[in-house]
PDB file of C-alpha atoms in Angstrom:
ATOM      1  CA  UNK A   1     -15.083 -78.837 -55.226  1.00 42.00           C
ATOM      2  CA  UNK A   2     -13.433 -76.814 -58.222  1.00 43.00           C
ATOM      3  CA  UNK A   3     -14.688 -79.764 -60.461  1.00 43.00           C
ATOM      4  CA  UNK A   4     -18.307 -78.878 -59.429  1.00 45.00           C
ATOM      5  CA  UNK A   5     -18.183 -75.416 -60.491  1.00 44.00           C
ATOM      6  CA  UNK A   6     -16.023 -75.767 -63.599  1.00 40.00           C
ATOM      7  CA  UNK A   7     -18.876 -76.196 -65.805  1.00 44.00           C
ATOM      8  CA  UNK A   8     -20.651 -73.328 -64.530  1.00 44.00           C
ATOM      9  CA  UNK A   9     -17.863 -70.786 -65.028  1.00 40.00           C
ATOM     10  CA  UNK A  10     -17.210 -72.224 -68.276  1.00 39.00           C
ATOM     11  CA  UNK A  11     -20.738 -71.460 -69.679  1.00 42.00           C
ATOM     12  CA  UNK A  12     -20.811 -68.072 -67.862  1.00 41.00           C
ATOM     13  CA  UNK A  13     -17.368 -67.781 -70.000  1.00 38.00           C
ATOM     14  CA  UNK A  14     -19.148 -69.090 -72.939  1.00 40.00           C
ATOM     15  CA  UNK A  15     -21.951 -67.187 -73.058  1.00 40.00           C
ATOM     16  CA  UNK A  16     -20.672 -63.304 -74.085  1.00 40.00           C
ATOM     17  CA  UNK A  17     -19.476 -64.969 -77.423  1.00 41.00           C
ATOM     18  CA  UNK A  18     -17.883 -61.411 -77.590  1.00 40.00           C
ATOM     19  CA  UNK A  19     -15.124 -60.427 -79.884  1.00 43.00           C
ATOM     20  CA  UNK A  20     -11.440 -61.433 -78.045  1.00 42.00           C
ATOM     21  CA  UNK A  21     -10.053 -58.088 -76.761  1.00 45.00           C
ATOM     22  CA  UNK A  22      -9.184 -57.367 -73.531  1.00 44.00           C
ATOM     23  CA  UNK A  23     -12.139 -57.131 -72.466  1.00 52.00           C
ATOM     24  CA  UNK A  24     -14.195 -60.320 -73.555  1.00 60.00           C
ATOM     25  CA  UNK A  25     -14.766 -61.598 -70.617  1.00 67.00           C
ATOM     26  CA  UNK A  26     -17.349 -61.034 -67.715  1.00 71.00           C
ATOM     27  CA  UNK A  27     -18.754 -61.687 -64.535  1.00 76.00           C
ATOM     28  CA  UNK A  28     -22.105 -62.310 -64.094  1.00 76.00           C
ATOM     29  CA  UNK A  29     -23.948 -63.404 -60.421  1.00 80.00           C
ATOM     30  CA  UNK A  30     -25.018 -66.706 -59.991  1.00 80.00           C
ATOM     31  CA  UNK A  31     -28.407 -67.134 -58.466  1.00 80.00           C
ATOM     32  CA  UNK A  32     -30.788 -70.318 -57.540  1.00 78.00           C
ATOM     33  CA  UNK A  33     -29.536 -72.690 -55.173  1.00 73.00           C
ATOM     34  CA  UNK A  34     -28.817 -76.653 -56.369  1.00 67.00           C
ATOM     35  CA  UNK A  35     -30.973 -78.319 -53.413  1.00 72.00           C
ATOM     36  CA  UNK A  36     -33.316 -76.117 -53.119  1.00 71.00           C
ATOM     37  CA  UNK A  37     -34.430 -74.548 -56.878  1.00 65.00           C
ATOM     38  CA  UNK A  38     -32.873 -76.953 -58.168  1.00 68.00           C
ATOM     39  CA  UNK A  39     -30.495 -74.993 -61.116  1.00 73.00           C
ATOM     40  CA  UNK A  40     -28.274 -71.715 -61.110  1.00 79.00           C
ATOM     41  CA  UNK A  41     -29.355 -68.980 -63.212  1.00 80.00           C
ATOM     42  CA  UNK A  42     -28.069 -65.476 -63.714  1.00 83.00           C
ATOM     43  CA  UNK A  43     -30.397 -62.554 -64.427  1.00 85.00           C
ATOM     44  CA  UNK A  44     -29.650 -61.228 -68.091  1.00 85.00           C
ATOM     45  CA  UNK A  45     -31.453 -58.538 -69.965  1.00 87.00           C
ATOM     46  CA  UNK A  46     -33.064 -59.753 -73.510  1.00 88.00           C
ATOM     47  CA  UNK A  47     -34.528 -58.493 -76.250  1.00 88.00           C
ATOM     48  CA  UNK A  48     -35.453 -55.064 -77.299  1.00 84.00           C
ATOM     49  CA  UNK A  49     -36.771 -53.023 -75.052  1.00 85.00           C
ATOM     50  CA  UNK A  50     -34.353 -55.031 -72.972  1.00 85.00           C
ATOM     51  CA  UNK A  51     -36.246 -56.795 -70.299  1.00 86.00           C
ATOM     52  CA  UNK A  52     -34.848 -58.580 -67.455  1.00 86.00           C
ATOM     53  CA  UNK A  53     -34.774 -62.557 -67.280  1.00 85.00           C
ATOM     54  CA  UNK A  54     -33.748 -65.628 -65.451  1.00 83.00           C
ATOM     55  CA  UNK A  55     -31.368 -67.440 -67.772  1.00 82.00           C
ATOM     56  CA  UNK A  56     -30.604 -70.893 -66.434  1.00 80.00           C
ATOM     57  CA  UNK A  57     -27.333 -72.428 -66.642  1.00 78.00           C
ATOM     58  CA  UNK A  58     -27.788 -75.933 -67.548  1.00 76.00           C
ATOM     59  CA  UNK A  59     -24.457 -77.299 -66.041  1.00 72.00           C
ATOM     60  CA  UNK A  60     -25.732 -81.042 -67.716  1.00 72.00           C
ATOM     61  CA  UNK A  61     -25.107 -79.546 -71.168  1.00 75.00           C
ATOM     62  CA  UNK A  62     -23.860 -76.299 -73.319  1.00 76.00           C
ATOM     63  CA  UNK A  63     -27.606 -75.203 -73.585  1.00 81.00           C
ATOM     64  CA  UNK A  64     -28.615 -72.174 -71.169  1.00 80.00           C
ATOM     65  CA  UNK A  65     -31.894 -71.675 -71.168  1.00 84.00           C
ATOM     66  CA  UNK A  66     -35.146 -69.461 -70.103  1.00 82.00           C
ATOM     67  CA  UNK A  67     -38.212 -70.752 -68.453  1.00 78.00           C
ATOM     68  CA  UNK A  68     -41.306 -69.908 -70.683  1.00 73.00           C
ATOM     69  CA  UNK A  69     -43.860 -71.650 -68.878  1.00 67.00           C
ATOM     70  CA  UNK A  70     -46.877 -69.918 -66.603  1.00 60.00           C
ATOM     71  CA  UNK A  71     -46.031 -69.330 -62.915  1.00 57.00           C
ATOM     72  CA  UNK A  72     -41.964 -69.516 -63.467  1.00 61.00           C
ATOM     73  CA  UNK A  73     -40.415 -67.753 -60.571  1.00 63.00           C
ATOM     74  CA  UNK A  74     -39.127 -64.692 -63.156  1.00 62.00           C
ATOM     75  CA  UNK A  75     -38.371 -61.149 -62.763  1.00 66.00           C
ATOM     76  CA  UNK A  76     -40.224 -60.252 -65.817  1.00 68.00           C
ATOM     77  CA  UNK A  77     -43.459 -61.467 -66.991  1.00 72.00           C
ATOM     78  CA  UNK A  78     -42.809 -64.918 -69.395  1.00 78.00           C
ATOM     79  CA  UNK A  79     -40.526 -64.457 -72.230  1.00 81.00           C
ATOM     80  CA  UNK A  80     -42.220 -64.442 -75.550  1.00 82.00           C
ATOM     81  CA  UNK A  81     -40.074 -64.642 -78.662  1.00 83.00           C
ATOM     82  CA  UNK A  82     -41.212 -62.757 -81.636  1.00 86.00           C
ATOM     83  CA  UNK A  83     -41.455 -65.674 -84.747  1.00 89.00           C
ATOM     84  CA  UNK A  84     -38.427 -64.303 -86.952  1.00 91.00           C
ATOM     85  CA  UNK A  85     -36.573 -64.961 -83.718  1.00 92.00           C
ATOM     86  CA  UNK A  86     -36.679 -69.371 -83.574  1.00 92.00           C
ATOM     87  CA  UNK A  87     -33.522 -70.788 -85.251  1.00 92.00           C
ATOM     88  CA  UNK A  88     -34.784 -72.811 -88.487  1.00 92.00           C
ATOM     89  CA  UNK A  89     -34.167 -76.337 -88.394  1.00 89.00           C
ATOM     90  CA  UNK A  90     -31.505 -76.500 -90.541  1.00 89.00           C
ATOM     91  CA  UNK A  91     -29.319 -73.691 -88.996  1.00 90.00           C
ATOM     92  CA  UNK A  92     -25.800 -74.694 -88.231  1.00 89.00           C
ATOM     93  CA  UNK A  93     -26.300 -73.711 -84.570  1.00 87.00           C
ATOM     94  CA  UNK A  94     -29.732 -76.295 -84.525  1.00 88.00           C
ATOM     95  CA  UNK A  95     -26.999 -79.390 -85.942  1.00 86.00           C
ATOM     96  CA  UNK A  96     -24.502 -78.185 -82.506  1.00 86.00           C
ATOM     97  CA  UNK A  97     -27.509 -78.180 -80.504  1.00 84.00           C
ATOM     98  CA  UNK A  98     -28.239 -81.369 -81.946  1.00 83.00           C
ATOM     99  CA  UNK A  99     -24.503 -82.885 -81.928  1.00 83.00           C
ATOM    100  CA  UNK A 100     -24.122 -82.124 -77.888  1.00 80.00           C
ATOM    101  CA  UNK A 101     -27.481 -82.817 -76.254  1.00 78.00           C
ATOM    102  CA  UNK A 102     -29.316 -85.470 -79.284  1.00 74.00           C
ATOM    103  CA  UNK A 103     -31.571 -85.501 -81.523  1.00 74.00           C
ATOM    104  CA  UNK A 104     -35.336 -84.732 -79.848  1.00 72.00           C
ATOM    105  CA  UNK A 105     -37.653 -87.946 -80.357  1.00 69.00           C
ATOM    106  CA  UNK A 106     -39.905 -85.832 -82.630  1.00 75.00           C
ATOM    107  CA  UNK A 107     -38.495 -83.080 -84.615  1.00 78.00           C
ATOM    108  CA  UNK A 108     -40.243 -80.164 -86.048  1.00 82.00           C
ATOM    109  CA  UNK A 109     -40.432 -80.155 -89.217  1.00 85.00           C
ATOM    110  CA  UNK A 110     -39.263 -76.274 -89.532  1.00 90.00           C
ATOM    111  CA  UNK A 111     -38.188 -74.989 -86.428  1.00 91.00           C
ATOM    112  CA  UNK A 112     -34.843 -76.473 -83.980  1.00 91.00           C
ATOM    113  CA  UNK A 113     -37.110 -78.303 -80.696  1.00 90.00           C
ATOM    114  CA  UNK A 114     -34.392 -79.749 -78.323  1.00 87.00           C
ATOM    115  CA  UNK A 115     -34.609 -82.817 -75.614  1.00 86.00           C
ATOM    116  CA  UNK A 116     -32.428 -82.951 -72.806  1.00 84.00           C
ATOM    117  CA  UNK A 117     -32.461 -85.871 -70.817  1.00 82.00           C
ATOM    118  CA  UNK A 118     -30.983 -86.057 -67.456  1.00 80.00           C
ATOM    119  CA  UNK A 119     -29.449 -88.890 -65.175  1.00 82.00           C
ATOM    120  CA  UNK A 120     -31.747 -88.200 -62.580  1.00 80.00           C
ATOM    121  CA  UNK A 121     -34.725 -88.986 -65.162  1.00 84.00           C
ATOM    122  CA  UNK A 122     -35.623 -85.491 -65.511  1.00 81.00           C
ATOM    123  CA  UNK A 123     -35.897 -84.007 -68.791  1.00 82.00           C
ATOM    124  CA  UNK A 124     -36.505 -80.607 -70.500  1.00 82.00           C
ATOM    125  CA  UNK A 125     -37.586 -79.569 -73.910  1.00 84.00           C
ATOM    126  CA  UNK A 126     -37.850 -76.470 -75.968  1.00 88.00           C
ATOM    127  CA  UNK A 127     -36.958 -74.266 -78.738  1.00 90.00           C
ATOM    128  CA  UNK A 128     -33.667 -73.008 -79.874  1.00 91.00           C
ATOM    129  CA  UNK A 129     -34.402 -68.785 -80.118  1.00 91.00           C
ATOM    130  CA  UNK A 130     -31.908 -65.934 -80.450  1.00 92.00           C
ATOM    131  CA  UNK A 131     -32.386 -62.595 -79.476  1.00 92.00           C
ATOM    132  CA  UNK A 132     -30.334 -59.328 -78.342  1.00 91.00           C
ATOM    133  CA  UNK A 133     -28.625 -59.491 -74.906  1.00 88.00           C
ATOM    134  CA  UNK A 134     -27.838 -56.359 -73.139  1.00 87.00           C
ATOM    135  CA  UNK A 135     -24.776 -57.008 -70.678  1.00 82.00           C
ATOM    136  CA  UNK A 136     -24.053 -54.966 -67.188  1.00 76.00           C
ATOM    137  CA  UNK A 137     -21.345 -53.053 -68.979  1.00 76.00           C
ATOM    138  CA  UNK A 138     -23.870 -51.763 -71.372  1.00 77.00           C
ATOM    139  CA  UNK A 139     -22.426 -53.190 -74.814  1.00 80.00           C
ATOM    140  CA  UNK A 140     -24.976 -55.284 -76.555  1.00 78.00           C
ATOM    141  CA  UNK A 141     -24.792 -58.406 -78.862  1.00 79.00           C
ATOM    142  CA  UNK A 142     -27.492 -59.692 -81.444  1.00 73.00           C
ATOM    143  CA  UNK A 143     -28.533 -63.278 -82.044  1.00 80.00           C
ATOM    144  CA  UNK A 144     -26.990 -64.978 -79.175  1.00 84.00           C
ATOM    145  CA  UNK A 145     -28.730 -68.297 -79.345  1.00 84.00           C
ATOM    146  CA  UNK A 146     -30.676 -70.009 -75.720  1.00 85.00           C
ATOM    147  CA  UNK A 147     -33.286 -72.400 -75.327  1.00 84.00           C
ATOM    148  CA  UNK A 148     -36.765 -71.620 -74.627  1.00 83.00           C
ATOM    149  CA  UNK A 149     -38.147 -74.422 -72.319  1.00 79.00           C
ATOM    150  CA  UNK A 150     -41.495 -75.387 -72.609  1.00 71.00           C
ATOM    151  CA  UNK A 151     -41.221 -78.648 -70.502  1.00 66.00           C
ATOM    152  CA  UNK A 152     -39.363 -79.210 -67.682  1.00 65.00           C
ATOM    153  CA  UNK A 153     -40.029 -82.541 -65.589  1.00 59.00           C
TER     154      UNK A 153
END
């Protein structure tokens, strides 16, 4: 059982990318339900105003992602990233994308598109984006990099 949940913990972990102090870690809740949504997600706030979202944690990859498409169960209206906020294609963090989940079958020419494909046959692609994250202790952090989905199937 501790093998199922070691991935999820370790991109909760992951995810702060804060400084290492004493206090770089935190604990976030962990919402959805495997069988019956289908993922895990934790609510974060992002961008600026800070708004509150559903970030999903992917535990078939190191890519968390939001859900951008119409009718996505969110507490906040659909996320829409401002342009100076996709990661160019050639941005180191686009070639780790790229390195852990493949290349996508057609990339864009300027910005990083992603392609995760799952053993179950379902897939999801998006957009790599970064924004500002507000955390529950009130600290902030600029450009943390997540995936925008626009398909999920």
């Amino acid at each position: 059982m501790a093998a199922v949940w070691a991935p999820v913990v370790g991109h909760l972990l992951l995810l702060a990318l804060l400084p290492l102090t004493s206090s770089s870690h935190m604990v976030f809740d962990l919402g959805g339900h495997v069988y019956r949504t289908g993922e895990f997600h934790v609510t974060l706030l992002i961008g600026d105003p800070a708004k509150p979202y559903f970030l999903h944690v992917d535990t078939a990859s190191n890519l968390t992602s939001l859900d951008c498409n119409k009718g996505s169960k969110v507490p906040h209206p659909v996320y829409r990233p401002a342009p100076n906020k996709l990661v160019p294609r050639k941005h180191l963090l686009c070639n780790a994308i790229h390195q852990d989940v493949g290349e996508p079958e057609k990339p864009h020419k300027t910005v990083c598109n992603y392609e995760i494909h799952y053993l179950d046959g379902s897939w999801s692609h998006g957009v790599l984006i970064h924004d500002k994250f507000t955390f529950p202790s009130g600290s902030t952090k600029p450009d943390i990099a997540f995936g925008v989905v626009a398909t999920r199937r």
